[in-house]
């Protein structure tokens, strides 16, 4: 069992930056894929960014490329999402997820069914 704890959410103005974090309770059990998902009110959950195999590969959904950076600090067992140039459409509840040992394609595709553990989420709001 892996527990995931997100932190760092808050309110930021359009064009601003925010960094959110996700700390896993176990290193060996968190698997080889950790990902960020988000869900806005009335919208489906979508995968945003993921790190695979200890950070050797990073994946992003098209809408956040060149604005968001996902990283993994294995020494702290923490994944980060640096979000720059935030837009109103980025407002959502952001969830951290971790899979067991899955292949890169499932991680890259942000397959929610492949994620074994989920955090409770951290809220990001964007003001104009």
CSV table of N, CA, C and O in Angstrom, one decimal:
chain,number,residue,atom,x,y,z
A,1,UNK,N,0.8,-1.2,0.0
A,1,UNK,CA,0.0,0.0,0.0
A,1,UNK,C,0.9,1.2,0.0
A,1,UNK,O,1.8,1.4,0.8
A,2,UNK,N,0.6,2.1,-0.9
A,2,UNK,CA,1.4,3.4,-1.0
A,2,UNK,C,0.4,4.5,-0.8
A,2,UNK,O,-0.7,4.6,-1.4
A,3,UNK,N,0.8,5.4,0.1
A,3,UNK,CA,0.0,6.6,0.3
A,3,UNK,C,0.7,7.8,-0.4
A,3,UNK,O,1.9,8.0,-0.3
A,4,UNK,N,-0.2,8.6,-1.0
A,4,UNK,CA,0.3,9.7,-1.8
A,4,UNK,C,-0.3,11.0,-1.2
A,4,UNK,O,-1.5,11.1,-1.0
A,5,UNK,N,0.6,12.0,-1.0
A,5,UNK,CA,0.1,13.2,-0.4
A,5,UNK,C,0.5,14.4,-1.2
A,5,UNK,O,1.7,14.7,-1.4
A,6,UNK,N,-0.5,15.1,-1.8
A,6,UNK,CA,-0.2,16.3,-2.6
A,6,UNK,C,-0.2,17.5,-1.7
A,6,UNK,O,-0.8,17.6,-0.6
A,7,UNK,N,0.5,18.5,-2.2
A,7,UNK,CA,0.6,19.8,-1.5
A,7,UNK,C,1.0,20.9,-2.5
A,7,UNK,O,1.4,20.6,-3.6
A,8,UNK,N,0.7,22.1,-2.1
A,8,UNK,CA,1.2,23.2,-2.9
A,8,UNK,C,0.1,23.9,-3.7
A,8,UNK,O,0.4,24.9,-4.4
A,9,UNK,N,-1.1,23.4,-3.7
A,9,UNK,CA,-2.1,24.1,-4.5
A,9,UNK,C,-2.5,25.4,-3.9
A,9,UNK,O,-2.1,25.8,-2.8
A,10,UNK,N,-3.2,26.2,-4.7
A,10,UNK,CA,-3.6,27.5,-4.2
A,10,UNK,C,-4.1,28.3,-5.4
A,10,UNK,O,-4.5,27.8,-6.4
A,11,UNK,N,-4.2,29.6,-5.1
A,11,UNK,CA,-4.8,30.5,-6.1
A,11,UNK,C,-3.7,31.4,-6.7
A,11,UNK,O,-2.8,31.9,-6.0
A,12,UNK,N,-3.7,31.5,-8.0
A,12,UNK,CA,-2.7,32.3,-8.7
A,12,UNK,C,-3.3,33.0,-9.9
A,12,UNK,O,-4.4,32.6,-10.4
A,13,UNK,N,-2.8,34.1,-10.2
A,13,UNK,CA,-3.3,34.9,-11.3
A,13,UNK,C,-2.9,34.3,-12.7
A,13,UNK,O,-1.9,33.5,-12.8
A,14,UNK,N,-3.7,34.6,-13.7
A,14,UNK,CA,-3.4,34.1,-15.0
A,14,UNK,C,-2.0,34.6,-15.4
A,14,UNK,O,-1.7,35.8,-15.2
A,15,UNK,N,-1.2,33.7,-15.9
A,15,UNK,CA,0.1,34.0,-16.3
A,15,UNK,C,1.1,33.7,-15.2
A,15,UNK,O,2.3,33.8,-15.4
A,16,UNK,N,0.6,33.4,-14.0
A,16,UNK,CA,1.5,33.1,-12.9
A,16,UNK,C,2.0,31.7,-12.9
A,16,UNK,O,1.8,30.9,-13.8
A,17,UNK,N,2.8,31.4,-11.8
A,17,UNK,CA,3.4,30.1,-11.6
A,17,UNK,C,3.0,29.5,-10.3
A,17,UNK,O,2.7,30.2,-9.3
A,18,UNK,N,3.1,28.2,-10.3
A,18,UNK,CA,2.8,27.4,-9.1
A,18,UNK,C,3.5,26.1,-9.1
A,18,UNK,O,3.6,25.5,-10.2
A,19,UNK,N,4.0,25.6,-8.0
A,19,UNK,CA,4.6,24.3,-8.0
A,19,UNK,C,3.8,23.4,-7.0
A,19,UNK,O,3.7,23.8,-5.8
A,20,UNK,N,3.4,22.3,-7.4
A,20,UNK,CA,2.7,21.4,-6.5
A,20,UNK,C,3.6,20.1,-6.4
A,20,UNK,O,4.4,19.8,-7.2
A,21,UNK,N,3.4,19.5,-5.2
A,21,UNK,CA,4.2,18.3,-4.9
A,21,UNK,C,3.4,17.1,-4.5
A,21,UNK,O,2.2,17.2,-4.1
A,22,UNK,N,4.0,16.0,-4.7
A,22,UNK,CA,3.4,14.7,-4.3
A,22,UNK,C,4.4,13.8,-3.7
A,22,UNK,O,5.4,13.4,-4.3
A,23,UNK,N,4.2,13.5,-2.4
A,23,UNK,CA,5.2,12.6,-1.7
A,23,UNK,C,4.6,11.3,-1.5
A,23,UNK,O,3.4,11.1,-1.0
A,24,UNK,N,5.3,10.3,-1.8
A,24,UNK,CA,4.9,8.9,-1.7
A,24,UNK,C,5.5,8.3,-0.4
A,24,UNK,O,6.6,8.6,0.0
A,25,UNK,N,4.6,7.4,0.2
A,25,UNK,CA,5.0,6.9,1.5
A,25,UNK,C,6.1,5.8,1.4
A,25,UNK,O,6.8,5.5,2.3
A,26,UNK,N,6.1,5.2,0.2
A,26,UNK,CA,7.0,4.1,0.0
A,26,UNK,C,7.8,4.2,-1.3
A,26,UNK,O,7.2,4.6,-2.3
A,27,UNK,N,9.1,4.0,-1.3
A,27,UNK,CA,9.9,4.1,-2.5
A,27,UNK,C,9.8,2.9,-3.3
A,27,UNK,O,9.5,2.9,-4.5
A,28,UNK,N,10.0,1.7,-2.7
A,28,UNK,CA,10.1,0.5,-3.5
A,28,UNK,C,8.7,0.1,-4.1
A,28,UNK,O,8.7,-0.6,-5.1
A,29,UNK,N,7.6,0.5,-3.4
A,29,UNK,CA,6.3,0.1,-3.9
A,29,UNK,C,5.6,1.0,-4.8
A,29,UNK,O,4.6,0.7,-5.3
A,30,UNK,N,6.2,2.2,-5.0
A,30,UNK,CA,5.5,3.2,-5.8
A,30,UNK,C,5.5,2.9,-7.3
A,30,UNK,O,4.9,3.6,-8.1
A,31,UNK,N,6.4,2.0,-7.6
A,31,UNK,CA,6.4,1.5,-9.0
A,31,UNK,C,7.2,2.4,-9.9
A,31,UNK,O,8.0,3.2,-9.4
A,32,UNK,N,7.0,2.3,-11.2
A,32,UNK,CA,7.9,3.0,-12.1
A,32,UNK,C,7.2,4.1,-12.9
A,32,UNK,O,7.8,4.7,-13.8
A,33,UNK,N,6.0,4.4,-12.5
A,33,UNK,CA,5.3,5.5,-13.2
A,33,UNK,C,4.5,6.3,-12.1
A,33,UNK,O,3.7,5.7,-11.4
A,34,UNK,N,4.8,7.6,-12.1
A,34,UNK,CA,4.0,8.5,-11.3
A,34,UNK,C,3.5,9.6,-12.2
A,34,UNK,O,4.2,10.0,-13.1
A,35,UNK,N,2.2,10.0,-11.9
A,35,UNK,CA,1.6,10.9,-12.9
A,35,UNK,C,0.7,11.9,-12.1
A,35,UNK,O,0.3,11.7,-11.0
A,36,UNK,N,0.5,13.0,-12.8
A,36,UNK,CA,-0.4,14.0,-12.4
A,36,UNK,C,-1.6,14.0,-13.3
A,36,UNK,O,-1.5,14.0,-14.5
A,37,UNK,N,-2.8,14.0,-12.7
A,37,UNK,CA,-4.1,14.1,-13.4
A,37,UNK,C,-4.8,15.3,-12.8
A,37,UNK,O,-4.4,15.8,-11.8
A,38,UNK,N,-5.7,15.8,-13.6
A,38,UNK,CA,-6.5,16.9,-13.1
A,38,UNK,C,-8.0,16.7,-13.5
A,38,UNK,O,-8.3,16.1,-14.5
A,39,UNK,N,-8.8,17.3,-12.7
A,39,UNK,CA,-10.2,17.3,-13.1
A,39,UNK,C,-10.9,18.6,-12.7
A,39,UNK,O,-10.8,19.0,-11.5
A,40,UNK,N,-11.5,19.3,-13.7
A,40,UNK,CA,-12.2,20.5,-13.5
A,40,UNK,C,-13.7,20.2,-13.3
A,40,UNK,O,-14.1,19.2,-13.8
A,41,UNK,N,-14.4,21.1,-12.7
A,41,UNK,CA,-15.8,20.8,-12.5
A,41,UNK,C,-16.5,20.6,-13.8
A,41,UNK,O,-16.3,21.4,-14.8
A,42,UNK,N,-17.3,19.6,-13.9
A,42,UNK,CA,-18.0,19.3,-15.1
A,42,UNK,C,-17.2,18.7,-16.3
A,42,UNK,O,-17.8,18.5,-17.3
A,43,UNK,N,-16.0,18.4,-16.0
A,43,UNK,CA,-15.1,17.9,-17.0
A,43,UNK,C,-14.6,16.5,-16.6
A,43,UNK,O,-14.5,16.2,-15.4
A,44,UNK,N,-14.1,15.8,-17.6
A,44,UNK,CA,-13.5,14.5,-17.3
A,44,UNK,C,-12.1,14.6,-16.7
A,44,UNK,O,-11.4,15.6,-17.0
A,45,UNK,N,-11.7,13.7,-16.0
A,45,UNK,CA,-10.3,13.6,-15.5
A,45,UNK,C,-9.4,13.5,-16.7
A,45,UNK,O,-9.7,12.7,-17.6
A,46,UNK,N,-8.3,14.2,-16.7
A,46,UNK,CA,-7.3,14.0,-17.8
A,46,UNK,C,-5.9,13.9,-17.2
A,46,UNK,O,-5.6,14.5,-16.2
A,47,UNK,N,-5.1,13.2,-17.9
A,47,UNK,CA,-3.7,13.1,-17.5
A,47,UNK,C,-3.0,14.3,-17.9
A,47,UNK,O,-3.2,14.9,-19.0
A,48,UNK,N,-2.1,14.8,-17.1
A,48,UNK,CA,-1.4,16.0,-17.4
A,48,UNK,C,0.1,15.8,-17.6
A,48,UNK,O,0.7,16.3,-18.6
A,49,UNK,N,0.8,15.1,-16.8
A,49,UNK,CA,2.2,14.8,-16.9
A,49,UNK,C,2.6,13.6,-16.1
A,49,UNK,O,1.9,13.2,-15.2
A,50,UNK,N,3.7,12.9,-16.5
A,50,UNK,CA,4.1,11.7,-15.8
A,50,UNK,C,5.6,11.6,-15.9
A,50,UNK,O,6.2,12.1,-16.9
A,51,UNK,N,6.1,10.9,-15.0
A,51,UNK,CA,7.5,10.5,-15.0
A,51,UNK,C,7.6,9.0,-15.0
A,51,UNK,O,6.8,8.3,-14.3
A,52,UNK,N,8.5,8.5,-15.7
A,52,UNK,CA,8.7,7.0,-15.9
A,52,UNK,C,10.1,6.6,-15.6
A,52,UNK,O,11.0,7.3,-16.0
A,53,UNK,N,10.2,5.5,-14.9
A,53,UNK,CA,11.5,4.8,-14.7
A,53,UNK,C,12.4,5.8,-14.0
A,53,UNK,O,13.5,6.1,-14.5
A,54,UNK,N,12.0,6.3,-12.9
A,54,UNK,CA,12.8,7.2,-12.1
A,54,UNK,C,13.1,8.5,-12.7
A,54,UNK,O,14.1,9.2,-12.3
A,55,UNK,N,12.3,8.9,-13.7
A,55,UNK,CA,12.5,10.2,-14.3
A,55,UNK,C,13.3,10.2,-15.6
A,55,UNK,O,13.5,11.2,-16.2
A,56,UNK,N,13.6,9.0,-16.1
A,56,UNK,CA,14.3,8.8,-17.3
A,56,UNK,C,13.4,9.3,-18.5
A,56,UNK,O,14.0,9.8,-19.5
A,57,UNK,N,12.1,9.2,-18.4
A,57,UNK,CA,11.2,9.7,-19.4
A,57,UNK,C,10.2,10.5,-18.7
A,57,UNK,O,9.7,10.2,-17.6
A,58,UNK,N,9.8,11.5,-19.4
A,58,UNK,CA,8.7,12.4,-18.9
A,58,UNK,C,7.7,12.6,-20.1
A,58,UNK,O,8.1,12.7,-21.2
A,59,UNK,N,6.5,12.6,-19.7
A,59,UNK,CA,5.4,12.7,-20.6
A,59,UNK,C,4.5,13.9,-20.3
A,59,UNK,O,4.2,14.2,-19.1
A,60,UNK,N,3.9,14.6,-21.3
A,60,UNK,CA,3.0,15.7,-21.1
A,60,UNK,C,1.8,15.6,-22.0
A,60,UNK,O,2.0,15.2,-23.2
A,61,UNK,N,0.7,16.1,-21.6
A,61,UNK,CA,-0.4,16.2,-22.5
A,61,UNK,C,-0.1,17.5,-23.3
A,61,UNK,O,0.6,18.4,-22.8
A,62,UNK,N,-0.7,17.6,-24.5
A,62,UNK,CA,-0.3,18.7,-25.4
A,62,UNK,C,-0.6,20.0,-24.8
A,62,UNK,O,0.2,21.0,-25.1
A,63,UNK,N,-1.6,20.2,-24.1
A,63,UNK,CA,-2.1,21.5,-23.6
A,63,UNK,C,-1.1,22.1,-22.6
A,63,UNK,O,-1.2,23.3,-22.4
A,64,UNK,N,-0.2,21.3,-22.0
A,64,UNK,CA,0.7,21.9,-21.0
A,64,UNK,C,2.2,21.8,-21.4
A,64,UNK,O,3.0,22.3,-20.7
A,65,UNK,N,2.4,21.3,-22.6
A,65,UNK,CA,3.8,21.2,-23.1
A,65,UNK,C,4.4,22.6,-23.1
A,65,UNK,O,3.7,23.6,-23.6
A,66,UNK,N,5.6,22.8,-22.8
A,66,UNK,CA,6.3,24.0,-22.8
A,66,UNK,C,5.9,25.0,-21.7
A,66,UNK,O,6.4,26.1,-21.5
A,67,UNK,N,4.9,24.6,-20.9
A,67,UNK,CA,4.5,25.4,-19.7
A,67,UNK,C,4.7,24.7,-18.4
A,67,UNK,O,5.0,25.3,-17.4
A,68,UNK,N,4.5,23.4,-18.4
A,68,UNK,CA,4.6,22.6,-17.2
A,68,UNK,C,5.9,21.7,-17.2
A,68,UNK,O,6.3,21.2,-18.3
A,69,UNK,N,6.5,21.5,-16.1
A,69,UNK,CA,7.6,20.6,-16.0
A,69,UNK,C,7.4,19.6,-14.8
A,69,UNK,O,7.2,20.1,-13.7
A,70,UNK,N,7.5,18.3,-15.1
A,70,UNK,CA,7.3,17.3,-14.1
A,70,UNK,C,8.7,16.8,-13.7
A,70,UNK,O,9.6,16.7,-14.6
A,71,UNK,N,8.9,16.6,-12.5
A,71,UNK,CA,10.2,16.1,-12.0
A,71,UNK,C,10.1,15.2,-10.8
A,71,UNK,O,9.0,15.2,-10.2
A,72,UNK,N,11.1,14.4,-10.6
A,72,UNK,CA,11.0,13.4,-9.5
A,72,UNK,C,12.3,13.5,-8.7
A,72,UNK,O,13.4,13.4,-9.2
A,73,UNK,N,12.2,13.7,-7.4
A,73,UNK,CA,13.3,13.7,-6.5
A,73,UNK,C,13.3,12.4,-5.7
A,73,UNK,O,12.5,12.2,-4.8
A,74,UNK,N,14.0,11.4,-6.2
A,74,UNK,CA,14.0,10.1,-5.6
A,74,UNK,C,14.4,10.1,-4.1
A,74,UNK,O,14.0,9.2,-3.3
A,75,UNK,N,15.3,11.0,-3.8
A,75,UNK,CA,15.8,11.0,-2.4
A,75,UNK,C,14.8,11.4,-1.4
A,75,UNK,O,14.8,11.0,-0.3
A,76,UNK,N,13.8,12.2,-1.9
A,76,UNK,CA,12.7,12.6,-1.1
A,76,UNK,C,11.4,11.9,-1.4
A,76,UNK,O,10.4,12.1,-0.8
A,77,UNK,N,11.5,11.0,-2.4
A,77,UNK,CA,10.3,10.2,-2.9
A,77,UNK,C,9.2,11.2,-3.2
A,77,UNK,O,8.0,10.9,-2.9
A,78,UNK,N,9.5,12.3,-3.9
A,78,UNK,CA,8.6,13.3,-4.2
A,78,UNK,C,8.6,13.7,-5.6
A,78,UNK,O,9.6,13.8,-6.2
A,79,UNK,N,7.4,13.8,-6.2
A,79,UNK,CA,7.2,14.3,-7.6
A,79,UNK,C,6.7,15.7,-7.5
A,79,UNK,O,5.9,16.0,-6.7
A,80,UNK,N,7.2,16.5,-8.4
A,80,UNK,CA,6.8,17.9,-8.5
A,80,UNK,C,6.2,18.2,-9.9
A,80,UNK,O,6.5,17.5,-10.9
A,81,UNK,N,5.4,19.2,-9.9
A,81,UNK,CA,4.8,19.7,-11.1
A,81,UNK,C,5.0,21.2,-11.1
A,81,UNK,O,4.3,21.9,-10.3
A,82,UNK,N,5.9,21.7,-11.8
A,82,UNK,CA,6.1,23.2,-11.9
A,82,UNK,C,5.2,23.7,-13.0
A,82,UNK,O,5.4,23.2,-14.2
A,83,UNK,N,4.3,24.6,-12.7
A,83,UNK,CA,3.4,25.1,-13.7
A,83,UNK,C,3.6,26.6,-13.9
A,83,UNK,O,3.5,27.4,-13.0
A,84,UNK,N,3.9,26.9,-15.1
A,84,UNK,CA,4.2,28.3,-15.5
A,84,UNK,C,3.2,28.8,-16.5
A,84,UNK,O,2.5,28.0,-17.2
A,85,UNK,N,3.1,30.1,-16.6
A,85,UNK,CA,2.1,30.7,-17.6
A,85,UNK,C,0.8,30.1,-17.5
A,85,UNK,O,0.2,29.6,-18.5
A,86,UNK,N,0.3,30.0,-16.3
A,86,UNK,CA,-1.0,29.4,-16.0
A,86,UNK,C,-2.2,30.1,-16.7
A,86,UNK,O,-2.2,31.3,-16.8
A,87,UNK,N,-3.1,29.3,-17.2
A,87,UNK,CA,-4.2,29.8,-17.9
A,87,UNK,C,-5.5,29.4,-17.1
A,87,UNK,O,-5.5,28.5,-16.3
A,88,UNK,N,-6.6,30.1,-17.4
A,88,UNK,CA,-7.8,29.8,-16.7
A,88,UNK,C,-8.2,28.3,-16.8
A,88,UNK,O,-8.8,27.7,-15.9
A,89,UNK,N,-7.9,27.8,-18.0
A,89,UNK,CA,-8.3,26.4,-18.2
A,89,UNK,C,-7.5,25.4,-17.5
A,89,UNK,O,-7.7,24.2,-17.5
A,90,UNK,N,-6.4,25.9,-16.8
A,90,UNK,CA,-5.6,25.0,-15.9
A,90,UNK,C,-6.2,24.8,-14.6
A,90,UNK,O,-5.8,23.9,-13.8
A,91,UNK,N,-7.2,25.6,-14.2
A,91,UNK,CA,-7.9,25.5,-12.9
A,91,UNK,C,-8.5,24.1,-12.8
A,91,UNK,O,-9.3,23.7,-13.6
A,92,UNK,N,-8.2,23.4,-11.7
A,92,UNK,CA,-8.7,22.1,-11.5
A,92,UNK,C,-8.2,21.5,-10.2
A,92,UNK,O,-7.4,22.1,-9.5
A,93,UNK,N,-8.8,20.4,-9.8
A,93,UNK,CA,-8.2,19.6,-8.7
A,93,UNK,C,-7.1,18.7,-9.3
A,93,UNK,O,-7.4,18.0,-10.3
A,94,UNK,N,-5.9,18.8,-8.8
A,94,UNK,CA,-4.8,18.0,-9.3
A,94,UNK,C,-4.6,16.8,-8.4
A,94,UNK,O,-4.4,17.0,-7.2
A,95,UNK,N,-4.5,15.7,-9.0
A,95,UNK,CA,-4.3,14.4,-8.3
A,95,UNK,C,-3.0,13.8,-8.7
A,95,UNK,O,-2.6,13.8,-9.9
A,96,UNK,N,-2.3,13.3,-7.7
A,96,UNK,CA,-1.1,12.5,-7.9
A,96,UNK,C,-1.5,11.0,-8.0
A,96,UNK,O,-2.4,10.6,-7.2
A,97,UNK,N,-0.9,10.3,-8.9
A,97,UNK,CA,-1.2,8.8,-9.0
A,97,UNK,C,0.1,8.1,-9.2
A,97,UNK,O,1.1,8.6,-9.8
A,98,UNK,N,0.1,6.9,-8.7
A,98,UNK,CA,1.3,6.0,-8.9
A,98,UNK,C,0.8,4.6,-9.4
A,98,UNK,O,-0.2,4.1,-8.9
A,99,UNK,N,1.6,4.1,-10.3
A,99,UNK,CA,1.3,2.7,-10.8
A,99,UNK,C,2.2,1.7,-10.2
A,99,UNK,O,3.2,2.1,-9.5
A,100,UNK,N,1.9,0.5,-10.4
A,100,UNK,CA,2.9,-0.5,-10.0
A,100,UNK,C,3.9,-0.5,-11.1
A,100,UNK,O,4.4,0.5,-11.5
A,101,UNK,N,4.3,-1.7,-11.5
A,101,UNK,CA,5.3,-1.8,-12.6
A,101,UNK,C,4.6,-2.0,-13.9
A,101,UNK,O,4.2,-3.1,-14.2
A,102,UNK,N,4.6,-0.9,-14.7
A,102,UNK,CA,3.9,-0.9,-15.9
A,102,UNK,C,4.8,-0.5,-17.1
A,102,UNK,O,5.9,0.0,-16.8
A,103,UNK,N,4.3,-0.7,-18.3
A,103,UNK,CA,5.2,-0.3,-19.4
A,103,UNK,C,5.1,1.1,-19.7
A,103,UNK,O,4.2,1.8,-19.3
A,104,UNK,N,6.0,1.6,-20.5
A,104,UNK,CA,6.1,3.1,-20.8
A,104,UNK,C,4.8,3.5,-21.6
A,104,UNK,O,4.5,4.7,-21.4
A,105,UNK,N,4.2,2.7,-22.4
A,105,UNK,CA,3.1,3.2,-23.2
A,105,UNK,C,1.9,3.5,-22.3
A,105,UNK,O,1.2,4.5,-22.4
A,106,UNK,N,1.7,2.6,-21.3
A,106,UNK,CA,0.6,2.9,-20.3
A,106,UNK,C,0.8,4.2,-19.6
A,106,UNK,O,-0.1,5.0,-19.3
A,107,UNK,N,2.1,4.4,-19.2
A,107,UNK,CA,2.4,5.6,-18.5
A,107,UNK,C,2.2,6.8,-19.4
A,107,UNK,O,1.6,7.8,-19.0
A,108,UNK,N,2.7,6.7,-20.6
A,108,UNK,CA,2.7,7.8,-21.5
A,108,UNK,C,1.3,8.2,-21.9
A,108,UNK,O,0.9,9.4,-22.1
A,109,UNK,N,0.4,7.2,-21.9
A,109,UNK,CA,-1.0,7.5,-22.2
A,109,UNK,C,-1.9,7.9,-21.0
A,109,UNK,O,-3.1,8.0,-21.2
A,110,UNK,N,-1.2,8.0,-19.9
A,110,UNK,CA,-1.9,8.4,-18.7
A,110,UNK,C,-3.1,7.5,-18.4
A,110,UNK,O,-4.3,8.0,-18.2
A,111,UNK,N,-2.9,6.2,-18.5
A,111,UNK,CA,-4.0,5.3,-18.3
A,111,UNK,C,-4.4,5.2,-16.9
A,111,UNK,O,-3.7,4.7,-16.0
A,112,UNK,N,-5.6,5.8,-16.5
A,112,UNK,CA,-6.0,5.8,-15.1
A,112,UNK,C,-6.2,4.4,-14.5
A,112,UNK,O,-6.0,4.2,-13.3
A,113,UNK,N,-6.6,3.4,-15.4
A,113,UNK,CA,-6.8,2.1,-14.9
A,113,UNK,C,-5.5,1.4,-14.5
A,113,UNK,O,-5.5,0.4,-13.8
A,114,UNK,N,-4.4,1.9,-15.0
A,114,UNK,CA,-3.1,1.4,-14.6
A,114,UNK,C,-2.5,1.9,-13.3
A,114,UNK,O,-1.6,1.4,-12.7
A,115,UNK,N,-3.2,3.0,-12.8
A,115,UNK,CA,-2.7,3.6,-11.6
A,115,UNK,C,-3.3,2.9,-10.4
A,115,UNK,O,-4.5,2.7,-10.3
A,116,UNK,N,-2.4,2.5,-9.5
A,116,UNK,CA,-2.8,1.7,-8.3
A,116,UNK,C,-3.1,2.5,-7.1
A,116,UNK,O,-3.9,2.1,-6.3
A,117,UNK,N,-2.5,3.7,-7.0
A,117,UNK,CA,-2.7,4.5,-5.9
A,117,UNK,C,-3.0,6.0,-6.3
A,117,UNK,O,-2.4,6.5,-7.3
A,118,UNK,N,-3.8,6.6,-5.5
A,118,UNK,CA,-4.2,8.0,-5.8
A,118,UNK,C,-4.1,8.9,-4.5
A,118,UNK,O,-4.4,8.4,-3.4
A,119,UNK,N,-3.7,10.1,-4.7
A,119,UNK,CA,-3.8,11.0,-3.6
A,119,UNK,C,-5.2,11.7,-3.6
A,119,UNK,O,-6.1,11.4,-4.4
A,120,UNK,N,-5.4,12.5,-2.6
A,120,UNK,CA,-6.7,13.1,-2.4
A,120,UNK,C,-6.9,14.4,-3.2
A,120,UNK,O,-8.0,14.9,-3.3
A,121,UNK,N,-5.8,14.9,-3.7
A,121,UNK,CA,-5.9,16.1,-4.6
A,121,UNK,C,-5.5,17.4,-3.9
A,121,UNK,O,-5.6,17.5,-2.7
A,122,UNK,N,-5.1,18.3,-4.8
A,122,UNK,CA,-4.8,19.7,-4.3
A,122,UNK,C,-5.4,20.6,-5.3
A,122,UNK,O,-5.3,20.4,-6.5
A,123,UNK,N,-6.0,21.6,-4.8
A,123,UNK,CA,-6.8,22.5,-5.7
A,123,UNK,C,-6.0,23.7,-6.2
A,123,UNK,O,-5.3,24.3,-5.5
A,124,UNK,N,-6.1,23.9,-7.5
A,124,UNK,CA,-5.5,25.0,-8.2
A,124,UNK,C,-6.5,25.9,-8.8
A,124,UNK,O,-7.3,25.4,-9.6
A,125,UNK,N,-6.6,27.1,-8.4
A,125,UNK,CA,-7.5,28.1,-8.9
A,125,UNK,C,-6.8,29.2,-9.6
A,125,UNK,O,-5.7,29.6,-9.2
A,126,UNK,N,-7.4,29.7,-10.7
A,126,UNK,CA,-6.7,30.7,-11.5
A,126,UNK,C,-7.6,31.9,-11.5
A,126,UNK,O,-8.8,31.8,-11.9
A,127,UNK,N,-7.1,33.1,-11.2
A,127,UNK,CA,-7.9,34.3,-11.2
A,127,UNK,C,-7.4,35.2,-12.3
A,127,UNK,O,-6.2,35.2,-12.7
A,128,UNK,N,-8.3,35.9,-12.9
A,128,UNK,CA,-7.9,36.8,-14.0
A,128,UNK,C,-7.5,38.2,-13.5
A,128,UNK,O,-7.7,38.5,-12.4
